């Protein structure tokens, strides 16, 4: 039986690559660990960057998984037939194992034999070459060898056939992409018009839909824009699960697939509007509550900055759509939608079950808070819109934000609905004057990319382990990591502790870390099971998703902790350590910001224990 449902396709992918020797690893949190430059995990390769750069992965050189990804740049587009805030990426990686031959032969077997995609509806593109990297005739030859006809192989330039780095610097390379013939698009953006396949994406771009990407990661993009060869060649494959389901089920929109359709029906059942009139808002409601449920499950709460602000925007925009559909049961509607999402995804994503109450409570609280001001704010908006000819003043948009809690993106959307724009620069100015929050900072992060894994971040990462161990010694064994965020300038560490630390405690922690640095203790790691790690006394966030095998880093006699790395080879490389700030992060959680200085610029990286 060829897999057709979303759940079957997901399972078929993991089963197939497990049968080809890939270890199945858990998807990472939606909130990237130790990566301050992006708000959410945007691709399956994102948590694997250190391993693509050459660190050993505890599960071996070939792995696969399903990774939830959030791409915030798509949020405002949600409502049409194809955009989603969150999607599932089926991914597999060769980290210094097989390269083009293995990548392509297995991709082809999966697409045609496992999924049963007809050969005439399958096409590929390869990198046409430029001054950074040569034309990829090698991949094209392999595709032809496995059975793809000449006319289905196209060559395209870097703008199309190159992936990464996810940010300014880091792993990247030419890619070879896989496409499915969907034919011409209907005017409302729906796919699936049956017609005879022609050419390839280089000749008939609009009619071929990308369904998979094999990135041949072999370069490390430098800050100066040049491409340094990586020490190992890698494959980073990503397949969009919802898109695959869409084409395999022969439906025109991802919202019409087996996973989304029942969730949409649940919304239609609660509105008197016709399906045609309700579709756009129903899509927003379903997409946003789905993403919000998973984001809350990974520990985010609605707020005014960073991930919390994205979450707030999602919930509030969905509530506004629910109000437009005149759904009566507001006051509990969010939690109801969370249960609809859970019914669809709870089997595979067990966090929806284990975090059920916190998801529902968080959603309902935000819904209640917003409902208090939504009606008033909407009236206020109408008054403003009437008095504004074509543009709404920045100060008015700020007032809607500040007094009624209207995210600026929502005001912009409301303005567009009445044919108007917003003076965004004016809004930002009013906003900055009121210093309400660093949303500008958040926007920069959306545009940013992966953290660099250079010397400074590696040192600070090592310092974080020493700090964690020192806090346990000084404050007690109850101390556990609640969050970590590292830039090239500083570390930020959140941990549970009921009281503000005294100056003496801060000094003591600092001294302990500096003693460990002075001891210049060697650092190495060993690979073991989670149980073995626990038995060895390693600390870790044990509620977390670990694979069957983990790496445990030992830093002299000071610290033993489960972690992916990388770390410096000797504690002395940190120079000296200083805590700059100790403050409250949220109820029962404290936050420390600290720096290191005086160590060498280039550091050696810790390796596996002999
Ligand atoms: N990283 C690539 C992508 O996001 C392939 O997984 O498309």
Coordinates of C-alpha atoms and ligand atoms in Angstrom, one line a residue, residues 42-45 71 89 93 163 210 213 215 236-239, ligand 1:
X42 CA 13.3 27.0 11.0
X43 CA 14.7 23.8 9.5
X44 CA 15.7 20.3 10.6
X45 CA 19.4 21.1 10.0
X71 CA 8.9 30.4 9.7
X89 CA 9.9 18.7 7.9
X93 CA 21.4 13.8 7.3
X163 CA 20.6 26.5 0.4
X210 CA 9.0 21.7 -5.0
X213 CA 15.5 19.4 -1.3
X215 CA 21.3 20.2 0.2
X236 CA 20.9 17.8 4.5
X237 CA 17.6 16.6 3.1
X238 CA 14.3 18.3 3.8
X239 CA 10.8 17.3 2.6
Ligands
LIG1 N1 17.6 22.8 5.0 C1 16.9 22.6 3.8 C2 15.6 23.3 3.7 O1 15.2 23.8 4.7 C3 16.7 21.1 3.5 O2 16.4 20.4 4.7 O3 15.0 23.3 2.7

